[in-house]
Amino acid sequence: MSEDPPSSPPQRSWFERLTHALSGEVSSREELIEELRLAQSNGLLSHDTLSMIEGAIKVTELTAGSIMVPRSEMVSIAADSSLETVLGIVIESGHSRFPVHGADRDEIVGILLAKDLLRRFAEGGSGDVRSLVRPVALIPEAKRLNILLKELRLSHLHMAIVVNEYGGVVGLVTIEDVLEQIVGDIDDEHDEEETPNLIQPQTDGRFLVNAMTPVESFNNRFESQFPVDAYDTIGAMVTAEFGHVPQPGEEIRLAGFLFRVNKGDSRKVGQFAVRIQEA
């Protein structure tokens, strides 16, 4: 008597697969993200919610060094500056927090809050910068963002200074920078009022180029001939040439220009440092 062939196991429903993924039995983060994307495609999650969940997962893989504002772009204040000089820096930059350094820029003595400076002027403007500084957190470049976020929350700090293995300052990161990896760009009142300067010439011959610069605007500025019908922005064009989302430090040569990624994250490029190459 012949035996019936073994029946194949029943196919699990999408809900059963998602329950399995969220129960702790998931074999990898990739599997979890795949199930969440399926939930979004089935209308159970909005696109914004999915993006935030993916961002929350990815912060466990990113480091402070990957999202920091580099040292060259930090607006810092010398501890021996007059309060009047500091007030001018605060007004011009529009920032709310500033690293304060001693004679050496690697000697960070604290953080100055703009509101503390304004309060001091309201009280008569006497004293010096050192009397206003608040504690500062020094963190290594390799600090994971999920750990950094927890530490900043527990210490009630909003900014940390990133240092290398020798203790030298290499950049800074704010709690807002970390949160933006989860929820996307956060614009404050200053950002909304400010007209972005998409192409900024530097004293060393480089140009800082916002990734959102239209290709046509780039061509007009540099008399280049990049095609305007294939890509809308410089960021999209250069990313396509890389073949992946390039990370800060990666560079590529295109039609007489050296594009080096200056700012960006795992999802997009924010800014390039561009040099015109000699023929």
XYZ file of C-alpha atoms in Angstrom:
279
model
C 0.000 0.000 0.000
C 1.493 3.271 -1.096
C 1.924 6.099 1.343
C 0.522 9.513 0.659
C 3.255 12.059 -0.168
C 4.037 14.381 2.741
C 2.047 17.548 2.570
C 3.945 20.829 2.338
C 3.733 23.091 5.377
C 0.969 25.679 5.131
C 2.032 29.118 3.946
C 2.124 31.622 6.769
C 0.022 34.732 6.354
C 1.739 38.122 6.218
C 0.488 38.883 9.746
C 1.950 35.631 11.066
C 5.308 36.439 9.449
C 5.362 39.916 10.953
C 4.413 38.540 14.379
C 7.283 36.076 14.054
C 9.658 38.898 13.087
C 8.643 41.088 16.026
C 8.628 38.251 18.569
C 12.412 38.203 18.780
C 12.754 35.155 16.539
C 13.855 37.198 13.526
C 17.161 35.953 12.150
C 18.483 39.323 10.960
C 17.749 43.030 10.816
C 17.337 42.695 7.073
C 14.506 40.203 7.600
C 12.816 42.545 10.069
C 13.059 45.505 7.689
C 11.721 43.360 4.836
C 8.637 42.453 6.881
C 8.097 46.084 7.884
C 8.315 47.190 4.255
C 5.747 44.549 3.384
C 3.518 45.974 6.116
C 3.861 49.404 4.533
C 3.021 48.064 1.075
C -0.112 46.423 2.563
C -1.223 49.728 4.037
C -0.615 48.821 7.688
C 2.182 51.368 8.103
C 2.490 54.814 6.594
C 5.602 55.681 4.581
C 6.690 58.197 7.253
C 6.283 55.632 10.026
C 8.317 53.067 8.103
C 11.069 55.632 7.482
C 11.273 56.426 11.202
C 11.417 52.755 12.165
C 14.164 52.116 9.618
C 16.026 55.168 10.904
C 15.749 53.934 14.492
C 17.206 50.592 13.445
C 20.033 52.172 11.457
C 21.222 54.440 14.284
C 22.509 51.308 15.992
C 24.916 50.882 13.058
C 26.004 54.510 12.581
C 28.740 56.269 14.541
C 29.258 59.836 15.713
C 32.058 60.239 13.179
C 29.716 59.425 10.294
C 27.280 62.291 10.963
C 29.365 64.899 12.797
C 29.884 68.483 11.699
C 33.597 68.434 10.757
C 36.059 70.627 12.637
C 36.551 72.866 9.586
C 32.870 73.900 9.772
C 32.563 74.270 13.539
C 31.804 77.739 14.858
C 33.833 77.840 18.056
C 34.704 80.656 20.451
C 38.000 81.486 22.144
C 37.670 81.631 25.912
C 39.501 84.980 26.078
C 37.119 86.691 23.614
C 35.224 89.755 24.790
C 31.495 89.357 25.333
C 30.860 91.931 22.589
C 32.895 89.864 20.108
C 31.045 86.701 21.092
C 27.679 88.426 20.680
C 28.613 89.274 17.089
C 29.521 85.638 16.389
C 26.244 84.424 17.891
C 24.150 86.838 15.829
C 26.006 86.115 12.578
C 25.915 82.314 12.877
C 22.375 81.913 14.181
C 23.422 78.896 16.294
C 22.302 78.377 19.881
C 25.343 76.449 21.230
C 29.066 77.014 20.734
C 32.190 75.070 21.760
C 34.542 77.261 23.790
C 38.278 76.570 23.510
C 41.434 77.742 25.236
C 44.659 78.834 23.551
C 44.646 75.540 21.622
C 41.536 74.666 19.604
C 41.851 71.097 20.891
C 41.424 72.408 24.449
C 37.643 72.499 24.720
C 36.687 74.044 28.050
C 32.914 73.916 27.709
C 29.818 74.887 25.752
C 28.352 78.387 25.578
C 24.592 78.731 25.240
C 23.368 81.813 23.412
C 20.602 82.300 25.983
C 23.202 82.497 28.785
C 25.076 85.205 26.882
C 21.900 87.215 26.267
C 20.937 86.908 29.925
C 24.369 88.233 30.920
C 23.919 91.277 28.651
C 20.472 91.851 30.134
C 22.157 91.924 33.552
C 24.791 94.447 32.472
C 27.215 92.495 30.277
C 30.043 92.115 32.805
C 32.327 89.112 33.260
C 34.030 86.833 30.767
C 33.191 83.868 28.555
C 34.640 81.268 30.920
C 32.126 82.247 33.586
C 29.296 81.293 31.210
C 30.440 77.920 29.875
C 28.539 74.753 30.689
C 29.900 71.180 30.880
C 30.909 69.486 27.650
C 30.882 65.841 26.620
C 33.897 64.485 24.715
C 33.163 61.346 22.723
C 35.150 59.104 20.345
C 34.410 58.965 16.622
C 33.368 55.322 16.939
C 30.597 56.014 19.482
C 27.380 54.342 18.271
C 24.502 56.776 17.798
C 21.982 54.800 19.842
C 24.377 54.839 22.803
C 25.158 58.522 22.255
C 21.471 59.424 22.160
C 20.881 57.674 25.487
C 23.900 59.364 27.102
C 22.882 62.832 25.902
C 19.356 62.346 27.229
C 20.521 61.101 30.618
C 23.059 63.920 31.009
C 20.638 66.574 29.686
C 23.239 67.689 27.130
C 22.445 68.701 23.563
C 25.936 68.751 22.062
C 29.046 66.575 22.208
C 32.560 67.189 20.892
C 34.002 64.353 18.790
C 37.692 63.584 19.353
C 40.136 61.200 17.708
C 42.329 58.608 19.405
C 44.871 61.303 20.290
C 42.319 63.583 21.926
C 42.267 66.053 19.036
C 38.946 67.657 18.120
C 37.584 66.376 14.800
C 34.008 67.629 14.910
C 30.819 67.989 16.893
C 27.452 66.278 16.985
C 24.154 67.444 18.455
C 21.164 65.523 19.688
C 19.297 67.043 16.740
C 21.801 65.452 14.344
C 21.061 62.049 15.864
C 17.286 62.529 15.804
C 17.437 63.565 12.154
C 18.761 60.085 11.337
C 15.416 58.789 12.623
C 12.828 61.387 11.635
C 14.567 63.181 8.757
C 15.640 66.816 8.506
C 14.509 69.101 11.324
C 14.257 72.760 10.331
C 14.149 75.438 12.990
C 13.104 79.078 12.649
C 16.572 80.116 11.515
C 16.630 77.442 8.816
C 13.263 78.585 7.454
C 14.289 82.216 7.183
C 17.699 81.525 5.689
C 18.128 81.406 1.926
C 20.486 78.494 1.258
C 23.825 79.400 -0.266
C 24.177 76.385 -2.529
C 27.727 77.057 -3.780
C 30.244 78.528 -1.325
C 33.807 79.341 -2.444
C 36.556 78.562 0.082
C 39.920 80.257 0.601
C 41.818 77.094 -0.382
C 40.276 76.972 -3.870
C 37.562 74.444 -3.074
C 33.826 75.010 -3.395
C 31.300 73.641 -0.909
C 28.363 72.559 -3.061
C 24.989 71.645 -1.583
C 23.773 68.322 -2.998
C 20.427 69.987 -3.817
C 22.112 72.391 -6.266
C 20.357 72.102 -9.648
C 22.626 70.737 -12.365
C 21.788 73.768 -14.496
C 22.913 76.140 -11.720
C 26.167 74.214 -11.353
C 26.767 74.437 -15.109
C 26.090 78.171 -15.105
C 28.474 78.748 -12.191
C 31.380 76.672 -13.538
C 30.665 76.728 -17.296
C 30.441 72.933 -17.230
C 28.405 70.727 -19.564
C 26.744 68.167 -17.308
C 23.444 66.954 -18.856
C 20.414 68.671 -17.347
C 17.828 66.240 -18.653
C 19.077 63.120 -16.843
C 19.251 64.455 -13.272
C 17.747 67.445 -11.491
C 20.416 67.920 -8.828
C 24.159 67.519 -8.438
C 23.556 65.098 -5.569
C 21.471 62.756 -7.730
C 23.951 62.931 -10.608
C 27.057 62.195 -8.539
C 25.319 59.476 -6.515
C 24.365 57.747 -9.771
C 27.998 57.869 -10.915
C 29.108 56.232 -7.657
C 26.511 53.507 -8.066
C 25.668 53.693 -4.342
C 25.040 56.328 -1.683
C 28.584 57.590 -1.029
C 29.706 58.308 2.513
C 31.746 61.295 3.794
C 35.322 61.034 2.526
C 34.515 59.191 -0.702
C 35.454 61.026 -3.887
C 35.058 60.728 -7.635
C 36.370 62.612 -10.686
C 33.864 63.752 -13.275
C 34.535 65.909 -16.345
C 37.362 67.915 -14.808
C 35.899 68.154 -11.287
C 36.822 66.260 -8.133
C 33.725 65.655 -6.010
C 34.434 64.678 -2.388
C 31.511 63.907 -0.098
C 31.637 66.386 2.770
C 28.318 65.711 4.491
C 25.810 62.908 4.259
C 24.304 59.848 5.893
C 23.281 56.336 4.915
C 20.330 57.642 2.906
C 21.583 60.688 1.039
C 24.461 63.067 0.357
C 24.207 66.532 1.870
C 27.244 68.430 0.582
C 30.289 68.048 -1.663
C 33.699 69.668 -1.492
C 34.491 70.318 -5.151
C 37.820 71.098 -6.781
C 38.347 72.065 -10.399
C 41.024 69.765 -11.849
C 43.691 71.095 -14.182
C 43.454 69.836 -17.759
